[in-house]
XYZ file of C-alpha atoms in Angstrom:
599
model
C 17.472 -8.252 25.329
C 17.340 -10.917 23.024
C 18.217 -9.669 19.281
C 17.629 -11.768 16.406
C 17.465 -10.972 12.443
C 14.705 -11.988 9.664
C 13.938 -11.297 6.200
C 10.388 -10.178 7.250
C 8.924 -9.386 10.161
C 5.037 -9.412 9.424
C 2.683 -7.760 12.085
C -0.809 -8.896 12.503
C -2.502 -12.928 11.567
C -5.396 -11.720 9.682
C -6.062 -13.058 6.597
C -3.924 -10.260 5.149
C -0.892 -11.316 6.910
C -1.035 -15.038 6.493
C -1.687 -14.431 2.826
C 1.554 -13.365 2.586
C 3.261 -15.541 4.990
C 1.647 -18.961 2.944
C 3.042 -17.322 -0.171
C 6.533 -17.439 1.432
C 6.790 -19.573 3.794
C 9.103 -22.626 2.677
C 10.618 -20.971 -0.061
C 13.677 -20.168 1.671
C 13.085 -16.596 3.391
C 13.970 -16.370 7.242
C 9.446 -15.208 8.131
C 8.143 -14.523 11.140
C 4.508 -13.589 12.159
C 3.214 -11.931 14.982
C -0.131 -11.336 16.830
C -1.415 -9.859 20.268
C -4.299 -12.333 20.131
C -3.896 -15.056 22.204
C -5.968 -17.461 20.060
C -7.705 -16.576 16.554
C -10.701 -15.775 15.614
C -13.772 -17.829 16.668
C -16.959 -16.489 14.847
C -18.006 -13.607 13.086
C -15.462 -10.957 11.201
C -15.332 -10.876 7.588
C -17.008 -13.548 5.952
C -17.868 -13.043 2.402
C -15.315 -14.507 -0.643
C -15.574 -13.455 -4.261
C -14.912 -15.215 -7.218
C -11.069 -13.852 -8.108
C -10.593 -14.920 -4.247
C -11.655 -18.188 -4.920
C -9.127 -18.073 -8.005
C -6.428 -16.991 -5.968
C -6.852 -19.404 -2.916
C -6.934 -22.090 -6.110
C -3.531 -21.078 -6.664
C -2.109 -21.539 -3.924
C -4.472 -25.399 -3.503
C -6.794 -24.074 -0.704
C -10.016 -23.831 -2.663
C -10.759 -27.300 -2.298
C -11.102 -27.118 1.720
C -13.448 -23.694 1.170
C -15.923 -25.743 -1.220
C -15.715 -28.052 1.667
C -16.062 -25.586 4.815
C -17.948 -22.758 3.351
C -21.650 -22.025 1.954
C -22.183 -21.242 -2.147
C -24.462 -17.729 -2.840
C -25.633 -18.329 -5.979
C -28.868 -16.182 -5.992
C -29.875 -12.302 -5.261
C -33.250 -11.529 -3.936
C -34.446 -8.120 -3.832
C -37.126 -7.185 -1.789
C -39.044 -3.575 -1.948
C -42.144 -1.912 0.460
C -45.556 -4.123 -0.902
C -48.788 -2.722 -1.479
C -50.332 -4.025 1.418
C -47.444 -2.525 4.230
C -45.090 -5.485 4.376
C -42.087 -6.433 1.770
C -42.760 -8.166 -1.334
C -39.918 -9.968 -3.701
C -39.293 -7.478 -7.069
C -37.148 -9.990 -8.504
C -34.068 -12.806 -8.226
C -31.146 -12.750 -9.843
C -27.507 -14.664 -10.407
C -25.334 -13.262 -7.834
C -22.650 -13.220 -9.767
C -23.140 -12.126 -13.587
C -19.341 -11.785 -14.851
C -19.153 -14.169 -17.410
C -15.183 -15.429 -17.197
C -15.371 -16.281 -13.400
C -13.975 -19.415 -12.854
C -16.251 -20.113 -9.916
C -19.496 -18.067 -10.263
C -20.639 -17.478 -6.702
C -20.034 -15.829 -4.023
C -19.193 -17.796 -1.076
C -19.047 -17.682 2.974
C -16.328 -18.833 5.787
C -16.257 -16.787 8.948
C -12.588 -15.186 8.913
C -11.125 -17.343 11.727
C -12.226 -20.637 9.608
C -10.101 -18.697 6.439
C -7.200 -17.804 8.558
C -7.091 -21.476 9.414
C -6.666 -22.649 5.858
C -3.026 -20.506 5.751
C -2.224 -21.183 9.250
C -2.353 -25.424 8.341
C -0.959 -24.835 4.958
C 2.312 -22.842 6.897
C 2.710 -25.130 9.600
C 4.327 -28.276 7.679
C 6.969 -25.150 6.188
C 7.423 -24.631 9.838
C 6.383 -20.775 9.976
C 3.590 -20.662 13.006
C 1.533 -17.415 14.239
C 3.729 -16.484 17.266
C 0.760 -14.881 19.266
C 0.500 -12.829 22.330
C 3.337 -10.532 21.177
C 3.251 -7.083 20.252
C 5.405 -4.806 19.105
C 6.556 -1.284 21.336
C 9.386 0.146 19.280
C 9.537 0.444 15.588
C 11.806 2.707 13.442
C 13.973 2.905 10.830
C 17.607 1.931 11.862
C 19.113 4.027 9.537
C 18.939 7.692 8.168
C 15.875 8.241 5.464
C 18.906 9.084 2.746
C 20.815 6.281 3.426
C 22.650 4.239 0.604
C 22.180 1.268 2.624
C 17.791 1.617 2.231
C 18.815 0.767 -1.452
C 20.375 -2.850 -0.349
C 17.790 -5.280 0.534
C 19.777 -7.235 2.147
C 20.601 -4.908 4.734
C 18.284 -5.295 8.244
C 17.257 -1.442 7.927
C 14.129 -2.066 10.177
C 14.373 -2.479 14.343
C 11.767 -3.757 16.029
C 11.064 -4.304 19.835
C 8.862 -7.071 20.697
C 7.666 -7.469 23.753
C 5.338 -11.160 24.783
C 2.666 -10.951 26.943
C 2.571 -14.533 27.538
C 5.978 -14.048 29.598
C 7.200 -12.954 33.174
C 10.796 -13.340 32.302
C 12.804 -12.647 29.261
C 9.339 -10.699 27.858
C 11.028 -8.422 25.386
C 13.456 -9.172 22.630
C 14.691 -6.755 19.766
C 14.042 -8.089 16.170
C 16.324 -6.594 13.412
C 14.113 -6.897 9.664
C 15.194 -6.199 6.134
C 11.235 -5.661 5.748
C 8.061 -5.171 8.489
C 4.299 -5.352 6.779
C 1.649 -3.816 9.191
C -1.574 -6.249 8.864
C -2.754 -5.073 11.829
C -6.205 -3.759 11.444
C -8.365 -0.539 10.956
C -6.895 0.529 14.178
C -3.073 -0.161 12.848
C -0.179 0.103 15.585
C 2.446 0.383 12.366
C 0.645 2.795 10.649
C 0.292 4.810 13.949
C 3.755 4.160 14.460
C 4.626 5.332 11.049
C 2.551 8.457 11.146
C 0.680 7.652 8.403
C -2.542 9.570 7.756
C -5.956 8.050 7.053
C -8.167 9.801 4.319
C -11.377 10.228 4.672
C -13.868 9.791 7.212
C -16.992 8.408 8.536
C -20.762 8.631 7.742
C -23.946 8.948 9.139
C -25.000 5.907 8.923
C -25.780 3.220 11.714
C -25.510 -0.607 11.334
C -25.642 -3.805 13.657
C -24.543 -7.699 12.216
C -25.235 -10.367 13.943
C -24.719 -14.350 13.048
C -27.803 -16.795 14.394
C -29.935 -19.613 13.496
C -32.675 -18.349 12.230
C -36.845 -19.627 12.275
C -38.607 -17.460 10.011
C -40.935 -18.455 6.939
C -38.979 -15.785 4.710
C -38.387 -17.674 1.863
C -35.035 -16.426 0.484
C -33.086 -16.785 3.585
C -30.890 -18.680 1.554
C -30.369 -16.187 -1.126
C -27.930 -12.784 -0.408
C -31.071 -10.731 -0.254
C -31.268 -7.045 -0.227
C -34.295 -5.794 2.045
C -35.726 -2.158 1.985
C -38.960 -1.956 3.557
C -40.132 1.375 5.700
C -38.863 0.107 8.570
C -35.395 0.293 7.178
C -32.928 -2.136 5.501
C -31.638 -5.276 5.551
C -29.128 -7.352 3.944
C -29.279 -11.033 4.201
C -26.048 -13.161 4.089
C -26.745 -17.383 4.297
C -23.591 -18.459 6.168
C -22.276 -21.955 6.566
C -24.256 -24.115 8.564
C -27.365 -23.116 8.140
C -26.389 -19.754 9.990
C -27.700 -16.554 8.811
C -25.795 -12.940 9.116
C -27.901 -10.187 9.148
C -26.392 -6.316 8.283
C -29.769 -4.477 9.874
C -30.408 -0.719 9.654
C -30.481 0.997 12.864
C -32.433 4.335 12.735
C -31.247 5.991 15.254
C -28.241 7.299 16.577
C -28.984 6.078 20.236
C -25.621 3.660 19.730
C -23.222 6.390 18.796
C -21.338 8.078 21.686
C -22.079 12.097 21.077
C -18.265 12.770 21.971
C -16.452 10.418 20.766
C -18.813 9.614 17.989
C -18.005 5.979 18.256
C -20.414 3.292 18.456
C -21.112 2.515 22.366
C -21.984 -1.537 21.910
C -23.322 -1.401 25.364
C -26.026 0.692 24.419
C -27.172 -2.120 21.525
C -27.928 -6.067 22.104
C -28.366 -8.503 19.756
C -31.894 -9.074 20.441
C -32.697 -5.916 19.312
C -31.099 -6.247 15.620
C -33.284 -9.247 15.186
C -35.869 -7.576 16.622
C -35.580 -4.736 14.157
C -35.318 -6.899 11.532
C -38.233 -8.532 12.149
C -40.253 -5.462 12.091
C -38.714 -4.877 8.583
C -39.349 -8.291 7.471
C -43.362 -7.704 7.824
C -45.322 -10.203 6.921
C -43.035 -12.974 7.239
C -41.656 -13.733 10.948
C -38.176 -14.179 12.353
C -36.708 -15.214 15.267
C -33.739 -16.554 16.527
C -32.406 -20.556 17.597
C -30.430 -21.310 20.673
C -28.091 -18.222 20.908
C -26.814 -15.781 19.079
C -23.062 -16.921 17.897
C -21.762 -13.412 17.073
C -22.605 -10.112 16.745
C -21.712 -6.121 16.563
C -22.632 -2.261 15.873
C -20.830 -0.102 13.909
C -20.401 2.915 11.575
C -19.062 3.312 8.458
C -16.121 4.412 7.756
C -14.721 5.174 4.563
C -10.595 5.717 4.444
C -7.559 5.212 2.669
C -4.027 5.532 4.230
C -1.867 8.545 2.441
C 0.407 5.957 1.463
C 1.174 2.390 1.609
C 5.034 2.554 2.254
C 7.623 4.009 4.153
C 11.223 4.348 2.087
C 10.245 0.687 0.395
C 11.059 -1.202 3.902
C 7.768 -0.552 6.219
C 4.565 -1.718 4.725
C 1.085 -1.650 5.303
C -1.694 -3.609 3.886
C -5.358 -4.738 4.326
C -7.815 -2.823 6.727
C -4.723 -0.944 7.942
C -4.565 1.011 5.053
C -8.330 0.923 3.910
C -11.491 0.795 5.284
C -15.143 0.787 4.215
C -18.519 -0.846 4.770
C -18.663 -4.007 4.680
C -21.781 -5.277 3.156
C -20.289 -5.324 -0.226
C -18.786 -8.333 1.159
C -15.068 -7.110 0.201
C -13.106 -6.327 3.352
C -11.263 -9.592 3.207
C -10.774 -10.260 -0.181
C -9.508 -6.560 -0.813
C -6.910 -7.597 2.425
C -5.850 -10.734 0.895
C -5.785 -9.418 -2.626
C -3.070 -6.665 -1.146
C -0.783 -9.235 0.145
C -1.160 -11.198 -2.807
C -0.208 -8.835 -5.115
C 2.935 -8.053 -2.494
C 4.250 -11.801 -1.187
C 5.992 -12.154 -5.478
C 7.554 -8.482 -5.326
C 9.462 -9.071 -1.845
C 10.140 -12.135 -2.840
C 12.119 -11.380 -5.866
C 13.415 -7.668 -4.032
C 14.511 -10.261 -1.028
C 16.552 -12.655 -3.962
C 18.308 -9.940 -5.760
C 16.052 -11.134 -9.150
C 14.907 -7.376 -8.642
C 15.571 -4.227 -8.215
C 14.063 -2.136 -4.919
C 11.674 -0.200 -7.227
C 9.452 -2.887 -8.060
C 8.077 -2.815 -4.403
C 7.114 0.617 -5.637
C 4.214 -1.044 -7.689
C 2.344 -2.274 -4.518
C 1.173 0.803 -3.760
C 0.749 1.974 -6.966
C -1.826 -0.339 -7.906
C -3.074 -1.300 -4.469
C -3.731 2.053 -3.662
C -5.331 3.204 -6.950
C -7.983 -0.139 -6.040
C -8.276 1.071 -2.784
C -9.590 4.320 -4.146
C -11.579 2.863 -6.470
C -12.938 0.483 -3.442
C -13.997 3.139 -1.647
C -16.051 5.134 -4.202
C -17.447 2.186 -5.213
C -18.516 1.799 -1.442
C -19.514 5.666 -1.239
C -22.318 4.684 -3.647
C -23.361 1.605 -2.194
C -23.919 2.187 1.030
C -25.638 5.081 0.357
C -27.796 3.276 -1.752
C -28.047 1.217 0.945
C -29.392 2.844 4.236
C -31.323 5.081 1.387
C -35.594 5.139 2.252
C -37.129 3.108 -0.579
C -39.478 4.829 -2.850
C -42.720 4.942 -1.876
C -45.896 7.071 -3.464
C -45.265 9.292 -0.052
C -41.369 9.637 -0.507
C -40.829 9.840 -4.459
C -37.405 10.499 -3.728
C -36.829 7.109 -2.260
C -34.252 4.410 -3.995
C -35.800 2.274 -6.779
C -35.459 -1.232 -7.215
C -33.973 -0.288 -10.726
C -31.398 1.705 -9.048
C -29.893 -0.838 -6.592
C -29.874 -3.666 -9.702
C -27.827 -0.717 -11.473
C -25.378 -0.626 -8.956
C -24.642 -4.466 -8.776
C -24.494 -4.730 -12.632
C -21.814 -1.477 -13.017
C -19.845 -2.550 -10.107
C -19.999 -6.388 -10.828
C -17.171 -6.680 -12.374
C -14.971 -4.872 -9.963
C -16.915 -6.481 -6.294
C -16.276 -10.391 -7.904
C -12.605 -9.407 -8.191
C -12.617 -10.226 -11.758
C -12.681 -6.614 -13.408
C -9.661 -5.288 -11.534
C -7.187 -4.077 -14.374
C -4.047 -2.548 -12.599
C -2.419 0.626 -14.812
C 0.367 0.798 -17.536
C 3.392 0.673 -14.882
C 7.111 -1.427 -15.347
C 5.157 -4.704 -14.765
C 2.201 -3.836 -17.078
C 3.035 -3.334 -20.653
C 0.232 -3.152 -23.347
C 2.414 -2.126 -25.802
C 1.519 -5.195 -28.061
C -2.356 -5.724 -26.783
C -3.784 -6.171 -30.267
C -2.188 -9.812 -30.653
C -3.918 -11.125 -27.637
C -7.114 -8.598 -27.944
C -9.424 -9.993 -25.296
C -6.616 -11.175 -22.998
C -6.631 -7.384 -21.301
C -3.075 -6.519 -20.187
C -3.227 -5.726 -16.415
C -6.171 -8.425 -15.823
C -6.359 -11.542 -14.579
C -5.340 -14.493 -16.785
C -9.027 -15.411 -17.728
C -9.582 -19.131 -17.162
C -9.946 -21.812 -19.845
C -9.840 -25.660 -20.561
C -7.249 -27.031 -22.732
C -5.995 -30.833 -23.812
C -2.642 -32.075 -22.657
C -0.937 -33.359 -25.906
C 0.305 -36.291 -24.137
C -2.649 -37.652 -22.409
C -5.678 -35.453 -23.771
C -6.680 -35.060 -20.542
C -8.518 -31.619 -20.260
C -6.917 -28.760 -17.835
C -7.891 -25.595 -16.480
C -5.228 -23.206 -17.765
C -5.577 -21.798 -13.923
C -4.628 -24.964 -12.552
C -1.272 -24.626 -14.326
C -0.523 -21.348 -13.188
C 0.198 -22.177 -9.473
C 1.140 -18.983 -7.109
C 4.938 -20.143 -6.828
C 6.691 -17.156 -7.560
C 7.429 -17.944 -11.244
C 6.520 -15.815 -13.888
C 4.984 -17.997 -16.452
C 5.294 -17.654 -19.925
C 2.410 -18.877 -22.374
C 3.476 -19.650 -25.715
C 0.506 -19.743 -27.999
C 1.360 -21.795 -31.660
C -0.407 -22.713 -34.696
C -0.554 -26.419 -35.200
C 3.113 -27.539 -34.948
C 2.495 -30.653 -37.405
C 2.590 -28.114 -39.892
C 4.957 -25.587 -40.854
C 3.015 -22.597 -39.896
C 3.550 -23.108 -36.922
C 6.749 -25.345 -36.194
C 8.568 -22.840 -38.042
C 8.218 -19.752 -35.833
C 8.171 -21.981 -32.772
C 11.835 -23.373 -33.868
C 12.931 -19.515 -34.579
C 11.433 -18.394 -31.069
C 13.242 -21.364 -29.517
C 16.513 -20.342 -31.076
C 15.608 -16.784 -29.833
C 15.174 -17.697 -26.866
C 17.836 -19.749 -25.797
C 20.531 -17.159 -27.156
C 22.576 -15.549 -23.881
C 20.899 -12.461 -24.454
C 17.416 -13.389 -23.740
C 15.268 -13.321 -20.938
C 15.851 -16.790 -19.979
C 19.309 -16.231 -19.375
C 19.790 -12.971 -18.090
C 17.195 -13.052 -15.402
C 16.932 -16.866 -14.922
C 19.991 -16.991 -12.723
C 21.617 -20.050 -13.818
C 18.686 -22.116 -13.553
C 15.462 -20.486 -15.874
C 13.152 -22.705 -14.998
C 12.952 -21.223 -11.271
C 12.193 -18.163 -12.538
C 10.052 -19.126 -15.434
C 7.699 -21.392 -16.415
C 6.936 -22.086 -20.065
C 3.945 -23.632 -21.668
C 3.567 -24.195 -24.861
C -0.218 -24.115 -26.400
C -1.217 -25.154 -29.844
C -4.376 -25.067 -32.318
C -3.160 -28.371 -33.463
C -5.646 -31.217 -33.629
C -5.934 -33.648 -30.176
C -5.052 -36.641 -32.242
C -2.431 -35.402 -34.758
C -0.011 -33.890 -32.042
C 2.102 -35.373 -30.091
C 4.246 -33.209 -27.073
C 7.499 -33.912 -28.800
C 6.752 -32.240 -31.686
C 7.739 -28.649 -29.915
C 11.069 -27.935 -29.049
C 12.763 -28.990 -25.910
C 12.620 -25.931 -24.253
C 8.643 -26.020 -24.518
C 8.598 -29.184 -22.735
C 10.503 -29.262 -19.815
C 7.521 -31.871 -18.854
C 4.773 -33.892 -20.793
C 2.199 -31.605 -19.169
C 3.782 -28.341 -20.575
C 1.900 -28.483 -23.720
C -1.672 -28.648 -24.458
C -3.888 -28.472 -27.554
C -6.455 -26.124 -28.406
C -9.252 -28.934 -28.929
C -12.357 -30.267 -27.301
C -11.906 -33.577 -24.937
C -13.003 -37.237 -25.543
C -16.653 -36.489 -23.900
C -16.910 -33.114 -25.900
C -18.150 -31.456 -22.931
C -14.917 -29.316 -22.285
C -12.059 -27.451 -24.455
C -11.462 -25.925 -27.437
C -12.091 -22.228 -28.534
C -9.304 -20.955 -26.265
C -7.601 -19.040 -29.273
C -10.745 -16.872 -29.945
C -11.652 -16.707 -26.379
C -8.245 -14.747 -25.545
C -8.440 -13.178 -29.274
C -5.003 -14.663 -30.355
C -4.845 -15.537 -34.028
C -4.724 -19.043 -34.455
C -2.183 -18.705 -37.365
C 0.221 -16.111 -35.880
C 0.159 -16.984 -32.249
C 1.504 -14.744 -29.590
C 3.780 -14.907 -26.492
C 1.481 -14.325 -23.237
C 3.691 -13.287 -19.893
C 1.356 -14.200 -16.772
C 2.639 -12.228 -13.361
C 3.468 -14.656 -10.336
C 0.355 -13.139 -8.847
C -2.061 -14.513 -11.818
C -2.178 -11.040 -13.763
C -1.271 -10.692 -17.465
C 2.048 -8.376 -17.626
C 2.542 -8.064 -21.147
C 1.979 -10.017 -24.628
C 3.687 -9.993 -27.942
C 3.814 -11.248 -31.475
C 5.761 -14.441 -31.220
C 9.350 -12.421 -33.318
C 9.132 -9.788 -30.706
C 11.327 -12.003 -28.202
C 12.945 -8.653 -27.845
C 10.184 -6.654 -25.942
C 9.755 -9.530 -24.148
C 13.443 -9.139 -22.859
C 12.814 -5.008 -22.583
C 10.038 -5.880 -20.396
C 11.765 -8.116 -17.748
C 14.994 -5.475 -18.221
C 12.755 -2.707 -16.471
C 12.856 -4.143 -13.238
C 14.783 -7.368 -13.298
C 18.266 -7.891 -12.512
C-alpha cells in the first residue's frame, strides 16, 4: 500500500473540521482532510450562527459572504394558549440582549452553504476535502509510555485509508504526527478510540423540516417560540424566505421500541406541518412547492469522557458532544472547538510550545461542553413542557421561558464563555483592565488610527493568524505621563530576556503582534511619537478619541476599565480570548506567562 506522512490527518468536513483546516491551511503544515461523503451537504443540518461565531468567522474574513448568504434574526416572539383556544403573541423581544456583541443577531446558513465558505477560502492554499475516503485502521504506532509521544515531530499516529471512489490502488496507509475525529455524533475515531459517551437520551420527540411556507402567522419572520395545547413549536426564518420548523411530536409512534431510535419511515414531512398547523390555531399554514429538507429525532444529551488520547488523537464537535438542537448551538459549539484547537497544534507542530498546551483543549472545551449540556437539560425541558393553562397549573409560564433566554444569553450568543484560570489564562493582574474579564473574549471597540484617523474595530485588527497579540494601552504620549513608561516598557521589552526574544524565534513579529493604543487627543498625536517597536506599521497605533463624523470612537479606556493615566499591557490569545493583563512595569509576568508553556 501506498504510505505517505502529514502533520495532521483531520477526519470528517463538517464545519468542525474545516474550521480547523482554514485556520492552517497555507501556513506551512503538511494538512489533509478526509470525508466518506461523496459531495457535501445540500440542505438542512445545522443552521443557526451566534454572535461570537460571527466574530470568529470575522477573523478569519468570512463574515462578509454570511451577511451576504444568510438571513439576520433580530426579533423573539413568544406565543402562549389564548383565551379563545388558539395561540396569542405574550410579547417580542431582541433576540439577542448581550450588550458587547459585535453583531447583535442571530443569523441562518444551512451547514453545507457554511462548510462552503472554508472549503473556497482553503482551496487557493491548495488543501481540498479529499471525499469518499474513510478510514479502517487507526492506532497508536507506538507504546502509550513512549518517550517518542513527547516529540511532536514524530508520526506517532497510523492510519489506513481506504477510497471508495477506487477499484484499484483503494487503500493507502497514512502515517500522522496528529488525527482530529470531526466525524459526527456517530464518531468512527471515537469508536475507534474507545471513548465513552456520557449521558443519554430523553423522552422527548421532535421532527424539523425546511419549506416555503403560506400562512397568515405574522411572526414567521421572527425566531418564535410556540406553546399552544397542541404542543410546541419553534420557528426559525431561514434564508430565502424558507422557514424551519422544530415541531413537537406527541407521541412515541416514531421511536423504534427496541432500538429506541427514531424509525423516519414511520414520520413524513407532511405530517410535521400538519401538526404544526394544528398548533398554530387560528392562523393557517401550509406548505409551497416541496418540502427542501426534513427529519425526526430524539434528544440526546452526551459528552465524550475525554477529548484526547495521549495528546496525539483528538476529537471535537458533535463527536464529542451532543444535545438538542433548538438552542441553535450545535455548529457554533463544533466550530468554536476547533477554533480554540487549530493555534495550540499549530504552535505544538512549530516547536513554539511545549506538548502540554494541547492539554488545554480539553480542559476548557470540555468544561463548555458540560456547561452546554446543562444549559440544554433546562431548555429543552422547558421546551416540550405543557404550557400553563387554568386546567394544568403546573404548565410552563411565559415568565419562565423569557427567564431562561435572559440567564443563558450570555453563554447561547457565544459571548459569555469565560474559559478557567489554566497556563494560558492568568488573572493574576485583572484589576488593571477590570471589565476586560481574563478568559473572555476581547470585547469589541472602535478606535482612531493616529496616522489617518480613520476609525477601526479593535476586532478587525486582531485577525485569527496564529499570533498572539499584544495590546499596549498608554496615556497620551505627547506628554510625559505617558511617553515615559512607554520608553521604559520599550527598553523592557527589547532586552534578550523578554518575551519578544525568547519565544519570538528570531523573528518576534511572527509570533507577536503589538499595538500600541493611546488616550491622546486625534489631532495632537502623531504615530511616531511611540517607540519603534510600537509601530512596526502606521496602522499599529490608534487613539482613544471619537472620529471626524462623531458617530464612532472614544471611551475605549473606561469601556475595558483601564486607567487612562496608568495604562496596562493586554495579551489577546490567537483564538480572540484575553490570556492575561498587567500593569505596564510588570513586563516580567508578562514573560512568566509565555514561560509556562512556550519554548
Amino acid at each position: 500500500m501506498q504510505e505517505s506522512n502529514v502533520d495532521l490527518l483531520i477526519i470528517g468536513a463538517g464545519p468542525s473540521g474545516l474550521m480547523c483546516a482554514n485556520a492552517l491551511a497555507g501556513r506551512g503544515f503538511n494538512i489533509r482532510v478526509v470525508d466518506k461523503r461523496a459531495v457535501g451537504v445540500q440542505a438542512g443540518q445545522a443552521d443557526g450562527i451566534q454572535p461570537r461565531t460571527h466574530e470568529i468567522l470575522q477573523s478569519y474574513g468570512l463574515m462578509e459572504r454570511l451577511l451576504r448568504e444568510g438571513v439576520e434574526i433580530h426579533r423573539n416572539a413568544f406565543y402562549n394558549p389564548g383565551p379563545s383556544g388558539g395561540i396569542q403573541r405574550v410579547e417580542r423581544t431582541a433576540a439577542i440582549s448581550q450588550p458587547t456583541a459585535r453583531y447583535p443577531f442571530t443569523m441562518c446558513r444551512h451547514q453545507g452553504g457554511t462548510e462552503n465558505f472554508f472549503i473556497d477560502a482553503m482551496r487557493p492554499k491548495g488543501l481540498e476535502v479529499e471525499r469518499s475516503t474513510v478510514p479502517t485502521v487507526l492506532e497508536l504506532s507506538t507504546s502509550t509510555d513512549s518517550p517518542e509521544l513527547l516529540d511532536p515531530q514524530a508520526n506517532s499516529v497510523k492510519v489506513v485509508l481506504q477510497h471508495l471512489d477506487r477499484t484499484e490502488n483503494d487503500r493507502e496507509v497514512v502515517h500522522a504526527k496528529f488525527v482530529l475525529g470531526t466525524d459526527g455524533a456517530h464518531s468512527w475515531v471515537r469508536k475507534a478510540m474507545g471513548i465513552r459517551m456520557e449521558g443519554g437520551h430523553t423522552d422527548f420527540v421532535w421532527g424539523v423540516v425546511d419549506f416555503f411556507p403560506d400562512t397568515n402567522f405574522p411572526d414567521i419572520r421572527a425566531r418564535t417560540v410556540i406553546h399552544s395545547t397542541h404542543g410546541s413549536i419553534l420557528v426559525v426564518p431561514r434564508e430565502g424566505d424558507l422557514v424551519r420548523l422544530y415541531v413537537q411530536l406527541s407521541d412515541m409512534d416514531v421511536v423504534d421500541k427496541q432500538t429506541n431510535r427514531v424509525d423516519k419511515a414511520q414520520a413524513s414531512p407532511e405530517k410535521l406541518i400538519e401538526t404544526a398547523a394544528r398548533i398554530l390555531q387560528p392562523y393557517y399554514l401550509r406548505a409551497i412547492g416541496d418540502v427542501q429538507w426534513w427529519t425526526v429525532y430524539i434528544i440526546g444529551q452526551r459528552v465524550a469522557e475525554k477529548f484526547t488520547v495521549q495528546d496525539r488523537i483528538l476529537i471535537a464537535g458533535d463527536a464529542c458532544h451532543t444535545h438538542s438542537p433548538k438552542a441553535g448551538q450545535g455548529m457554533n459549539a463544533s466550530m468554536g472547538d476547533t477554533h480554540n484547537l487549530a493555534w495550540k497544534l499549530a504552535y505544538v507542530l512549530r516547536g513554539w510550545a511545549d506538548m502540554s498546551l494541547l492539554r488545554t483543549y480539553e480542559a476548557e472545551r470540555r468544561k463548555f461542553a458540560q456547561d452546554l449540556i446543562e444549559f440544554d437539560k433546562e431548555w429543552s425541558t422547558l421546551f416540550s413542557g405543557k404550557p400553563r393553562t387554568d386546567q394544568h397549573q403546573d404548565g410552563v409560564t411565559h415568565e419562565a421561558t423569557l427567564g431562561v433566554f435572559k440567564r443563558f444569553g450570555g453563554f447561547s450568543s457565544g459571548i459569555g464563555i469565560r474559559y478557567a484560570p489554566s497556563i494560558i489564562v492568568d488573572s493574576k493582574h485583572q484589576a488593571c483592565a477590570s471589565k476586560l474579564i481574563v478568559g473572555e473574549r476581547m470585547i469589541p471597540h472602535v478606535f482612531i488610527h493616529a496616522a489617518d484617523a480613520k476609525p477601526a474595530n479593535i476586532h478587525d485588527l486582531l485577525p485569527s493568524d496564529l499570533r498572539f497579540k499584544i495590546l499596549v494601552f498608554v496615556a497620551d504620549v505627547t506628554t510625559d505621563t505617558g511617553a515615559v513608561p512607554l520608553r521604559k516598557l520599550s527598553e523592557r521589552m527589547g532586552v534578550e530576556s523578554s518575551f519578544l526574544r525568547r519565544f519570538g524565534h528570531g523573528n518576534h513579529l511572527e509570533t507577536f503582534d503589538i499595538l500600541c493604543i493611546t488616550s491622546a487627543e486625534r489631532d495632537k498625536v502623531d504615530y511616531t511619537d511611540v517607540p519603534e517597536l510600537f509601530r512596526s506599521h502606521w496602522s499599529k497605533v490608534l487613539v482613544d478619541d471619537v472620529d471626524y463624523s462623531g458617530r464612532c470612537g472614544g471611551g475605549g479606556f473606561a469601556a475595558y476599565g483601564i486607567d487612562p493615566k496608568e495604562g496596562a499591557i493586554v495579551v489577546v490569545r490567537p483564538d480572540g480570548y484575553v490570556g492575561t493583563v498587567a500593569p505596564l512595569d510588570r513586563v516580567e509576568d508578562i514573560d512568566a506567562y509565555f514561560a509556562g508553556f512556550m519554548l
